[in-house]
Coordinates of C-alpha atoms in Angstrom, one line a residue:
X202 CA 171.6 131.5 120.4
X203 CA 169.2 132.4 118.0
X204 CA 168.0 135.6 119.4
X205 CA 170.4 138.8 119.6
X206 CA 170.2 141.9 121.9
X207 CA 172.1 144.3 119.7
X208 CA 170.3 147.4 118.2
X209 CA 170.4 147.2 114.5
X210 CA 169.7 150.9 114.1
X211 CA 170.1 154.1 116.1
X212 CA 168.5 157.5 116.1
X213 CA 171.4 158.9 114.0
X214 CA 170.0 157.1 110.9
X215 CA 167.6 160.1 110.3
X216 CA 170.4 162.7 109.9
X217 CA 172.8 160.4 107.9
X218 CA 170.1 158.9 105.7
X219 CA 167.5 161.6 105.0
X220 CA 169.8 163.9 103.0
X221 CA 170.9 161.1 100.6
X222 CA 166.8 160.0 100.0
X223 CA 166.2 163.7 99.2
X224 CA 169.0 164.0 96.8
X225 CA 167.6 160.8 94.9
X226 CA 164.0 162.5 95.4
X227 CA 165.3 165.7 93.7
X228 CA 166.8 163.7 90.7
X229 CA 163.3 162.2 90.1
X230 CA 161.5 165.6 90.6
X231 CA 159.7 164.4 93.5
X232 CA 158.9 166.7 96.6
X233 CA 158.1 163.6 98.9
X234 CA 158.4 160.0 99.2
X235 CA 156.1 157.5 101.0
X236 CA 158.1 155.0 103.2
X237 CA 155.8 152.3 104.3
X238 CA 157.1 149.6 106.6
X239 CA 155.6 146.7 104.1
X240 CA 157.9 145.1 101.6
X241 CA 156.9 143.7 98.2
X242 CA 155.3 140.7 99.8
X243 CA 153.5 142.6 102.3
X244 CA 155.3 140.8 105.2
X245 CA 155.0 141.6 108.8
X246 CA 158.6 140.5 109.7
X247 CA 161.1 141.8 107.1
X248 CA 164.3 140.5 105.8
X249 CA 167.0 143.2 106.6
X250 CA 167.4 143.9 102.8
X251 CA 163.6 145.1 102.8
X252 CA 163.3 147.1 105.9
X253 CA 163.5 150.4 104.2
X254 CA 161.8 152.2 107.2
X255 CA 164.1 151.1 109.8
X256 CA 167.1 152.1 107.5
X257 CA 165.6 155.7 106.8
X258 CA 164.2 156.4 110.3
X259 CA 165.9 153.9 112.8
X260 CA 162.2 152.7 113.9
X261 CA 162.1 148.8 113.8
X262 CA 158.5 148.1 115.0
X263 CA 156.4 145.5 113.2
X264 CA 153.9 148.2 112.2
X265 CA 154.6 151.8 111.0
X266 CA 155.1 154.1 108.0
X267 CA 157.1 157.1 107.1
X268 CA 156.7 160.1 105.0
X269 CA 159.9 162.2 103.7
X270 CA 159.3 165.5 102.3
X271 CA 161.7 168.4 101.4
X272 CA 161.9 170.0 104.3
X273 CA 160.4 167.8 106.9
X274 CA 159.4 164.1 107.6
X275 CA 157.4 162.1 109.7
X276 CA 157.4 158.5 111.3
X277 CA 154.0 156.8 112.3
X278 CA 153.7 154.1 114.8
X279 CA 150.8 152.6 116.8
X280 CA 150.2 152.4 120.6
X281 CA 152.3 149.3 120.9
X282 CA 155.5 151.2 120.1
X283 CA 154.8 154.4 121.6
X284 CA 158.1 154.2 123.8
X285 CA 160.2 152.2 121.2
X286 CA 159.6 154.7 118.5
X287 CA 160.7 157.5 120.6
X288 CA 163.8 155.8 121.7
X289 CA 164.7 154.8 118.2
X290 CA 164.0 158.0 116.1
X291 CA 165.6 161.3 116.2
X292 CA 162.7 163.8 116.9
X293 CA 164.7 166.5 115.5
X294 CA 164.6 164.9 112.2
X295 CA 161.1 163.3 112.4
X296 CA 157.7 164.4 113.7
X297 CA 156.4 161.1 115.6
X298 CA 152.9 160.5 115.0
X299 CA 150.2 158.0 115.6
X300 CA 149.6 155.5 113.0
X301 CA 145.8 154.9 113.9
X302 CA 144.8 158.2 115.0
X303 CA 144.7 159.9 111.5
X304 CA 147.9 158.4 110.4
X305 CA 149.5 159.0 107.0
X306 CA 146.3 160.0 105.3
X307 CA 145.5 163.1 107.6
X308 CA 149.3 163.9 107.4
X309 CA 149.0 164.0 103.5
X310 CA 145.8 166.2 103.8
X311 CA 148.3 168.8 105.1
X312 CA 150.8 168.3 102.2
X313 CA 152.1 171.5 100.5
X314 CA 149.8 172.4 97.5
X315 CA 151.2 171.2 94.2
X316 CA 153.7 168.7 95.9
X317 CA 154.5 165.8 93.9
X318 CA 155.0 162.7 96.4
X319 CA 156.3 159.4 95.0
X320 CA 155.3 155.9 96.0
X321 CA 156.7 152.4 95.0
X322 CA 153.7 150.7 93.7
X323 CA 155.3 147.2 94.7
X324 CA 155.0 148.2 98.6
X325 CA 151.3 149.4 98.8
X326 CA 148.1 147.5 98.4
X327 CA 145.9 149.3 96.1
X328 CA 142.9 149.6 98.7
X329 CA 145.2 151.5 100.9
X330 CA 147.0 153.6 98.0
X331 CA 143.3 154.7 96.9
X332 CA 142.9 156.2 100.8
X333 CA 146.2 157.7 100.3
X334 CA 145.5 159.4 96.9
X335 CA 142.3 160.8 98.1
X336 CA 144.2 162.3 101.0
X337 CA 146.8 164.0 99.1
X338 CA 144.2 165.2 96.4
X339 CA 142.3 167.2 99.4
X340 CA 145.6 169.1 99.8
X341 CA 146.1 169.8 96.0
X342 CA 149.1 167.3 96.0
X343 CA 149.7 164.4 93.7
X344 CA 150.8 160.8 94.3
X345 CA 152.8 159.4 91.7
X346 CA 154.2 155.9 91.1
X347 CA 158.1 155.6 90.8
X348 CA 159.9 153.1 88.4
X349 CA 162.9 153.1 90.8
X350 CA 162.5 153.7 94.6
X351 CA 164.8 156.5 95.7
X352 CA 165.2 154.9 99.2
X353 CA 166.7 151.8 97.6
X354 CA 168.9 154.2 95.3
X355 CA 170.2 155.9 98.3
X356 CA 170.6 152.6 100.5
X357 CA 172.4 150.9 97.4
X358 CA 176.1 150.8 98.7
X359 CA 175.2 149.2 102.2
X360 CA 172.1 147.4 101.6
X361 CA 172.3 143.8 102.6
X362 CA 171.8 141.1 100.0
X363 CA 168.2 139.5 99.5
X364 CA 168.0 136.4 101.5
X365 CA 168.6 133.1 99.6
X366 CA 167.7 130.4 102.2
X367 CA 167.1 127.1 100.6
X368 CA 163.5 126.1 99.9
X369 CA 162.9 122.6 101.0
X370 CA 159.9 120.0 101.0
X371 CA 157.3 120.1 103.9
X372 CA 156.4 116.4 104.2
X373 CA 152.8 115.3 103.8
X374 CA 153.0 113.6 107.2
X375 CA 153.1 117.3 108.6
X376 CA 151.1 119.1 105.8
X377 CA 148.2 116.5 106.1
X378 CA 147.4 116.9 102.4
X379 CA 149.5 116.7 99.2
X380 CA 150.2 119.7 97.0
X381 CA 148.5 118.1 94.2
X382 CA 145.3 117.9 96.1
X383 CA 145.5 121.3 97.5
X384 CA 146.3 122.9 94.0
X385 CA 143.1 121.1 92.6
X386 CA 141.0 122.6 95.3
X387 CA 142.5 125.9 94.8
X388 CA 141.8 125.6 91.0
X389 CA 138.2 124.9 91.6
X390 CA 138.0 128.0 94.1
X391 CA 139.5 130.2 91.3
X392 CA 136.9 128.8 88.7
X393 CA 134.3 129.4 91.2
X394 CA 135.5 133.1 91.6
X395 CA 134.9 133.5 87.8
X396 CA 138.7 133.6 86.9
X397 CA 141.0 131.8 84.8
X398 CA 143.9 132.0 87.0
X399 CA 145.1 133.4 90.2
X400 CA 148.5 135.4 91.1
X401 CA 149.8 134.4 94.6
X402 CA 152.4 136.8 96.2
X403 CA 152.0 135.9 100.0
X404 CA 154.9 133.7 100.8
X405 CA 152.7 132.1 103.5
X406 CA 149.9 131.0 100.7
X407 CA 153.0 129.6 98.6
X408 CA 154.6 127.7 101.3
X409 CA 151.2 126.1 102.3
X410 CA 150.1 125.5 98.6
X411 CA 153.2 123.7 97.2
X412 CA 154.1 122.1 100.7
X413 CA 157.4 123.9 100.8
X414 CA 159.3 125.9 103.5
X415 CA 162.3 128.5 103.4
X416 CA 164.0 130.9 105.6
X417 CA 164.0 134.1 103.8
X418 CA 162.0 135.9 106.9
X419 CA 163.2 136.0 110.3
X420 CA 161.5 133.7 112.6
X421 CA 159.0 132.2 109.8
X422 CA 160.0 129.5 107.5
X423 CA 158.9 131.4 104.3
X424 CA 160.3 131.3 100.8
X425 CA 160.0 134.8 99.1
X426 CA 158.4 134.0 95.8
X427 CA 155.3 134.2 93.6
X428 CA 153.1 132.0 91.7
X429 CA 150.4 131.9 89.0
X430 CA 148.0 129.1 89.4
X431 CA 145.4 128.1 86.7
X432 CA 142.1 126.4 87.1
X433 CA 143.3 122.9 86.3
X434 CA 145.8 123.2 89.5
X435 CA 148.7 123.7 87.1
X436 CA 151.2 126.2 88.4
X437 CA 154.1 128.5 87.5
X438 CA 156.4 128.9 90.7
X439 CA 158.8 132.1 90.4
X440 CA 162.0 131.2 92.9
X441 CA 165.5 132.3 92.5
X442 CA 167.5 129.3 91.3
X443 CA 170.0 129.8 94.1
X444 CA 167.2 128.8 96.5
X445 CA 166.3 125.7 94.8
X446 CA 167.5 122.4 96.4
X447 CA 168.1 119.1 94.8
X448 CA 164.9 117.5 96.0
X449 CA 162.5 120.5 95.1
X450 CA 161.7 119.9 91.3
X451 CA 160.6 116.2 91.9
X452 CA 158.8 117.1 94.9
X453 CA 156.8 119.8 93.1
X454 CA 156.1 117.5 90.1
X455 CA 155.3 117.8 86.5
X456 CA 152.3 120.1 87.0
X457 CA 154.5 122.9 88.8
X458 CA 157.1 124.7 86.5
X459 CA 159.9 126.3 88.3
X460 CA 161.1 129.7 86.9
X461 CA 163.4 132.4 87.9
X462 CA 161.6 135.7 89.1
X463 CA 162.9 137.5 85.9
X464 CA 160.3 135.3 84.0
X465 CA 157.2 136.8 86.3
X466 CA 156.8 139.9 83.9
X467 CA 156.4 137.6 80.9
X468 CA 154.1 135.2 82.8
X469 CA 151.8 138.2 83.7
X470 CA 152.0 139.4 80.1
X471 CA 150.8 136.0 79.0
X472 CA 147.5 136.3 81.1
X473 CA 146.2 138.8 78.4
X474 CA 142.7 138.5 77.8
X475 CA 142.1 136.4 80.8
X476 CA 140.2 136.8 84.2
X477 CA 143.0 137.0 87.0
X478 CA 142.0 136.6 90.7
X479 CA 144.2 138.9 92.9
X480 CA 143.8 139.7 96.6
X481 CA 143.7 143.5 97.1
X482 CA 144.8 143.0 100.8
X483 CA 147.8 140.8 100.2
X484 CA 149.0 141.8 96.8
X485 CA 150.6 145.2 95.9
X486 CA 149.2 147.8 93.5
X487 CA 152.0 146.8 91.1
X488 CA 150.3 143.6 90.1
X489 CA 146.9 145.0 89.4
X490 CA 148.4 147.8 87.3
X491 CA 150.7 145.4 85.6
X492 CA 147.9 142.8 84.6
X493 CA 145.5 145.6 83.5
X494 CA 148.2 146.9 81.4
X495 CA 148.9 143.7 80.0
X496 CA 145.2 143.3 78.8
X497 CA 143.9 141.0 81.7
X498 CA 140.7 141.5 83.8
X499 CA 141.6 141.5 87.2
X500 CA 139.1 140.1 89.6
X501 CA 139.4 141.3 93.2
X502 CA 138.9 138.7 95.8
X503 CA 140.4 136.9 98.7
X504 CA 143.7 134.8 98.2
X505 CA 142.1 131.7 97.6
X506 CA 144.6 130.0 99.9
X507 CA 143.9 132.0 103.0
X508 CA 140.9 130.3 104.4
X509 CA 142.2 126.6 103.6
X510 CA 145.4 127.5 105.1
X511 CA 143.9 128.9 108.2
X512 CA 141.3 125.8 108.9
X513 CA 143.8 123.3 110.0
X514 CA 143.3 119.6 108.7
X515 CA 143.3 116.7 111.3
X516 CA 146.9 116.0 110.7
X517 CA 148.0 119.6 111.4
X518 CA 145.9 119.8 114.5
X519 CA 147.3 116.7 115.8
X520 CA 150.7 117.9 115.1
X521 CA 150.2 121.1 116.8
X522 CA 149.0 119.2 119.7
X523 CA 152.3 117.3 119.9
X524 CA 154.2 120.4 119.4
X525 CA 152.6 122.2 122.1
X526 CA 153.2 119.0 124.5
X527 CA 157.0 119.0 123.5
X528 CA 157.0 122.8 124.1
X529 CA 155.1 122.5 127.2
X530 CA 157.9 120.4 128.7
X531 CA 160.4 123.0 127.8
X532 CA 158.3 125.9 129.2
X533 CA 157.7 123.8 132.3
X534 CA 161.5 123.4 132.9
X535 CA 161.8 127.2 132.2
X536 CA 159.0 128.0 134.9
X537 CA 160.6 125.8 137.4
X538 CA 163.7 127.6 137.0
X539 CA 162.0 131.1 137.3
X540 CA 160.5 129.9 140.5
X541 CA 163.5 128.5 142.1
X542 CA 166.9 129.7 140.7
X543 CA 165.9 133.0 139.6
X544 CA 164.3 134.0 142.7
X545 CA 167.8 133.6 144.1
X546 CA 170.0 134.8 141.4
X547 CA 167.6 137.8 139.9
X548 CA 169.0 137.4 136.5
X549 CA 168.4 140.1 133.7
X550 CA 166.1 139.7 130.7
X551 CA 168.5 138.4 128.5
X552 CA 169.4 135.6 130.6
X553 CA 165.7 135.0 131.2
X554 CA 165.3 134.8 127.4
X555 CA 168.5 132.7 126.7
X556 CA 167.3 130.1 129.3
X557 CA 164.0 129.7 127.7
X558 CA 165.6 129.3 124.2
X559 CA 168.1 126.8 125.7
X560 CA 165.2 124.5 127.2
X561 CA 163.5 124.9 123.8
X562 CA 166.6 123.8 122.0
X563 CA 167.1 120.8 124.2
X564 CA 163.8 119.2 122.8
X565 CA 165.9 118.5 119.8
X566 CA 163.1 119.4 117.4
X567 CA 163.3 123.4 117.8
X568 CA 163.6 124.8 114.2
X569 CA 163.6 128.5 115.0
X570 CA 161.9 130.7 117.6
X571 CA 158.3 131.8 116.4
X572 CA 159.5 135.4 117.1
X573 CA 162.0 137.2 119.3
X574 CA 161.2 136.3 122.9
X575 CA 159.6 139.2 125.0
X576 CA 161.1 139.0 128.6
X577 CA 159.9 142.0 130.5
X578 CA 161.0 142.5 133.9
X579 CA 159.2 145.1 136.0
X580 CA 158.6 148.5 134.0
X581 CA 159.5 146.7 130.8
X582 CA 156.7 144.2 131.1
X583 CA 154.3 147.1 131.0
X584 CA 155.3 147.6 127.2
X585 CA 153.2 144.9 125.4
X586 CA 155.6 144.6 122.5
X587 CA 158.8 145.0 124.4
X588 CA 162.2 143.2 123.1
X589 CA 165.2 143.2 125.1
X590 CA 168.1 145.2 123.8
X591 CA 171.5 145.9 125.5
X592 CA 170.3 149.4 126.1
X593 CA 167.1 148.6 127.8
X594 CA 168.0 145.4 129.7
X595 CA 167.0 145.2 133.4
X596 CA 167.3 142.8 136.1
X597 CA 164.2 141.1 137.8
X598 CA 163.6 142.4 141.2
X599 CA 161.9 141.2 144.2
X600 CA 158.1 142.6 144.6
X601 CA 157.7 142.7 141.0
X602 CA 156.5 140.9 138.1
X603 CA 158.3 139.0 135.1
X604 CA 156.4 138.7 131.7
X605 CA 157.7 136.2 129.3
X606 CA 156.2 135.8 125.8
X607 CA 157.9 133.4 123.4
X608 CA 157.3 130.6 120.8
X609 CA 159.1 128.0 118.9
X610 CA 158.9 126.8 115.1
X611 CA 158.6 123.0 115.0
X612 CA 158.1 121.0 112.0
X613 CA 154.6 119.8 113.1
X614 CA 153.4 123.2 114.6
X615 CA 154.1 126.8 115.7
X616 CA 153.7 127.9 119.5
X617 CA 153.4 131.0 121.0
X618 CA 152.6 131.3 125.0
X619 CA 153.0 134.1 127.6
X620 CA 153.4 133.6 131.2
X621 CA 153.4 136.0 134.0
X622 CA 155.4 135.2 137.2
X623 CA 155.9 136.7 140.5
X624 CA 159.3 137.4 141.8
X625 CA 159.3 137.1 145.5
X626 CA 155.8 137.6 147.2
X627 CA 153.2 139.4 145.1
X628 CA 151.3 142.3 146.5
X629 CA 147.4 142.1 146.9
X630 CA 147.1 144.4 143.8
X631 CA 149.3 142.4 141.7
X632 CA 147.1 139.3 142.6
X633 CA 143.9 141.3 142.0
X634 CA 144.8 142.6 138.5
X635 CA 146.2 139.1 137.6
X636 CA 143.0 137.3 138.6
X637 CA 140.8 140.0 136.6
X638 CA 143.1 139.0 133.7
X639 CA 142.6 135.3 134.4
X640 CA 138.9 135.5 134.6
X641 CA 138.8 137.4 130.9
X642 CA 141.1 134.4 129.7
X643 CA 138.9 131.9 131.0
X644 CA 135.8 133.5 129.7
X645 CA 137.3 133.2 126.2
X646 CA 138.6 129.5 126.7
X647 CA 135.5 128.2 127.7
X648 CA 132.8 130.4 125.6
X649 CA 130.5 128.3 123.2
X650 CA 129.2 130.2 120.2
X651 CA 127.1 129.4 116.9
X652 CA 128.3 129.3 113.3
X653 CA 128.9 132.6 111.7
X654 CA 130.5 134.1 114.9
X655 CA 133.3 136.5 114.3
X656 CA 136.3 137.3 116.8
X657 CA 135.2 140.9 117.0
X658 CA 131.8 139.6 118.7
X659 CA 133.7 137.7 121.3
X660 CA 136.2 140.1 122.1
X661 CA 134.4 142.2 125.0
X662 CA 134.3 138.5 126.9
X663 CA 138.0 138.7 127.7
X664 CA 137.8 142.3 128.6
X665 CA 134.6 142.3 130.7
X666 CA 136.2 141.5 134.0
X667 CA 138.5 144.4 133.7
X668 CA 136.0 146.9 132.0
X669 CA 133.8 146.2 135.3
X670 CA 136.6 147.5 137.5
X671 CA 137.5 150.4 135.2
X672 CA 140.5 148.8 133.3
X673 CA 141.6 147.8 129.6
X674 CA 144.2 146.9 127.5
X675 CA 145.2 148.5 124.1
X676 CA 146.2 145.4 122.0
X677 CA 144.0 142.6 120.2
X678 CA 142.7 139.5 122.2
X679 CA 143.7 136.8 119.5
X680 CA 145.6 136.5 116.6
X681 CA 145.6 133.4 114.1
X682 CA 148.6 131.1 114.1
X683 CA 149.8 128.9 111.2
X684 CA 151.1 125.4 111.2
X685 CA 154.8 125.8 110.8
X686 CA 154.3 129.2 109.3
X687 CA 153.6 132.5 110.5
X688 CA 152.9 133.2 114.3
X689 CA 150.4 136.0 113.2
X690 CA 148.2 134.4 110.5
X691 CA 144.9 136.0 109.1
X692 CA 142.1 136.6 108.5
X693 CA 140.9 135.2 111.7
X694 CA 141.4 137.7 114.8
X695 CA 139.7 138.6 118.1
X696 CA 139.8 142.2 118.6
X697 CA 137.7 145.3 119.1
X698 CA 138.4 146.4 115.5
X699 CA 135.4 145.0 113.3
X700 CA 136.4 141.9 111.6
X701 CA 133.8 139.9 109.3
X702 CA 135.5 136.8 109.0
X703 CA 133.7 134.0 111.1
X704 CA 135.8 131.7 113.2
X705 CA 135.9 128.2 111.5
X706 CA 136.6 124.7 112.6
X707 CA 140.4 124.2 112.9
X708 CA 141.3 127.6 113.0
X709 CA 143.9 128.3 115.5
X710 CA 143.8 131.6 117.6
X711 CA 145.7 132.9 120.7
X712 CA 143.7 133.9 123.8
X713 CA 145.7 136.6 125.4
X714 CA 144.2 139.3 127.5
X715 CA 146.3 141.5 129.6
X716 CA 146.8 144.5 132.0
X717 CA 149.8 147.1 131.8
X718 CA 150.8 149.5 134.8
X719 CA 152.9 151.9 132.9
X720 CA 156.2 152.4 134.7
X721 CA 155.5 149.4 137.0
X722 CA 154.7 145.9 135.4
X723 CA 152.8 144.2 133.0
X724 CA 150.3 141.2 133.0
X725 CA 149.5 139.0 130.1
X726 CA 148.2 135.3 130.0
X727 CA 148.4 133.6 126.5
X728 CA 147.4 130.2 125.3
X729 CA 146.8 129.0 121.9
X730 CA 143.4 127.4 121.2
X731 CA 141.7 125.8 118.0
X732 CA 138.1 126.0 116.9
X733 CA 136.3 122.8 117.6
X734 CA 133.5 121.5 115.3
X735 CA 129.8 122.7 116.3
X736 CA 128.5 120.1 118.8
X737 CA 125.0 120.0 120.6
X738 CA 124.9 121.3 124.1
X739 CA 122.7 119.2 126.4
X740 CA 119.2 120.7 126.6
X741 CA 120.1 123.2 123.9
X742 CA 118.7 123.6 120.4
X743 CA 121.9 124.5 118.2
X744 CA 125.2 123.1 117.9
X745 CA 128.0 125.3 119.2
X746 CA 131.6 125.8 118.3
X747 CA 134.0 125.9 121.3
X748 CA 137.8 126.2 121.8
X749 CA 140.2 123.2 122.5
X750 CA 143.3 124.4 124.7
X751 CA 146.6 123.7 122.9
X752 CA 149.2 125.7 125.0
X753 CA 150.3 123.4 128.2
X754 CA 152.0 125.6 130.7
X755 CA 151.0 126.1 134.6
X756 CA 149.7 129.2 135.8
X757 CA 151.6 131.0 138.7
X758 CA 149.1 130.2 141.6
X759 CA 150.7 132.8 143.9
X760 CA 149.3 135.4 141.7
X761 CA 145.7 133.7 141.7
X762 CA 143.2 135.4 144.2
X763 CA 140.8 132.5 144.5
X764 CA 138.2 134.6 146.3
X765 CA 137.8 136.6 143.0
X766 CA 136.9 133.5 141.0
X767 CA 133.7 131.7 140.7
X768 CA 133.3 128.1 141.3
X769 CA 133.2 127.4 137.5
X770 CA 136.3 129.4 137.0
X771 CA 138.3 127.6 140.0
X772 CA 137.0 124.4 138.2
X773 CA 138.3 125.3 134.8
X774 CA 141.8 126.3 136.3
X775 CA 142.0 122.8 138.0
X776 CA 140.9 121.0 135.1
X777 CA 143.5 122.9 132.9
X778 CA 146.4 122.0 135.3
X779 CA 145.2 118.4 135.5
X780 CA 145.5 118.2 131.6
X781 CA 149.1 119.8 131.8
X782 CA 150.2 117.3 134.6
X783 CA 149.0 114.6 132.5
X784 CA 150.5 115.5 129.1
X785 CA 153.7 117.2 130.1
X786 CA 154.4 115.5 133.2
X787 CA 155.6 112.3 131.8
X788 CA 158.2 114.1 129.6
X789 CA 160.0 115.6 132.9
X790 CA 162.0 114.1 135.8
X791 CA 163.5 114.8 139.0
X792 CA 163.0 118.4 140.5
X793 CA 161.3 119.6 137.6
X794 CA 158.7 116.9 137.6
X795 CA 158.0 117.4 141.3
X796 CA 157.7 121.1 140.8
X797 CA 155.2 120.5 138.0
X798 CA 153.1 118.5 140.0
X799 CA 152.9 121.1 142.9
X800 CA 152.3 123.9 140.4
X801 CA 149.4 121.9 138.7
X802 CA 147.9 121.0 142.2
X803 CA 144.3 122.0 142.8
X804 CA 143.5 125.3 143.8

């Protein structure tokens, strides 16, 4: 099995590790040290060797931060991790604070006057750092860069090795465009931005641009690396030689020079006198400082690979369709198991997650999970980002709900789907809340919208049925998804937070409204969908984008209160289920196929 259920940290980490960090801080004359969750590549999911916040505090959430001062420390987490952070972190060692409400800047505004607080410039974006510096200045404190991170020094003895997964070609039959063609396009974009070259530090951009994949980051086929790309499409790719497979040099071609990471400093120096495009949201402050010191002019702008990567080409879209059909068969087998065997045996969350993983493995095409499966029974389902670990695992119970959120990495696409299922006979209240979530999900699935519309402008559609009854959920409605890349991909998203990125043809997003009753159960319905090209609507004046549904897995009809649905909403559910049956049914046989036919019957 790919997923593990063991805790990798415990609350004792604070008492054990803080004194060591403080000793190394003292050697550098520091009164404090910032410990962000992000690593040198601004990754969301981290290699074990880069998870500094987890080592210092015990907190393993995908968003967080820490500040260590001489006599106190704090850990910051957002609303998704409120329960998790209190279970993982020793509150006697760390003050536990909200990452969003005030966050680290508010904490620094209360720093001791005259304090010198260190930061590692490789771990902070320049824009985020500017906010932190202003906050510290308000307190009369100073943020200063460190050449050597005291956390790394304190951790040195037991720190895991950096990952060295082989980097392999990602064939054009999956990518849909050659690397040479992509590099020519990116070179033109760099020139258009008024630059002579761009420095790429986001592993997803490098994987996309060079049509390569790796395995340095858990659940995501990323190679940790950097690249410099010139306007003529030639490039220098900095990759540890131990990762370079035999096929790679020929695959990259003569226009790409493979170099060791140690050569990066010299490559940045060689950009002296040139204009260099760097993304302040993707690249750390170190690159900006290093290029400026080398005599280059930094041009701030979006990573030129970001939008082309997000707008999937026809080959990628067809690949993700096929991946979702294959994944849909695995999901249908799993949902059949939940609706039959599990109703009798009442398994625990680990068995639920392992069963789904087994069905995905049996496709013969699974390369990895796209993230650790969330299998939340009863109250655990009310934690949106719950992950089963030995300490928290519970059995499913009659009269409650089971929420399962999981996905697969396939060569032709990345999947991510959530289904909520009744265990035993659902209550009227459970059916009502599920149906309110479903109404919002349908609104987002069926919306038509003009060019220039952002996900921020659409978000309220998914929430409206809940809002009208006095409910809401505290996470985004949709995130971007890569093509055999990250399950979370920007710049597109659907959320309350303002986002200026319009939704463009070919972008893949999730549609996942939910409702969570703390201490009881949670509900989420998630499918992936791709933005379709603008088309005229009969009788209308302007062409409109829409969404094509990619995920193919039946909804639990026992949880649908049809009286709460309009005729159009019922028609949508019937049409969606007919599509599932038509595409997934042929891949099943026996009891699972008979079950799917019933599960997809008209309301």
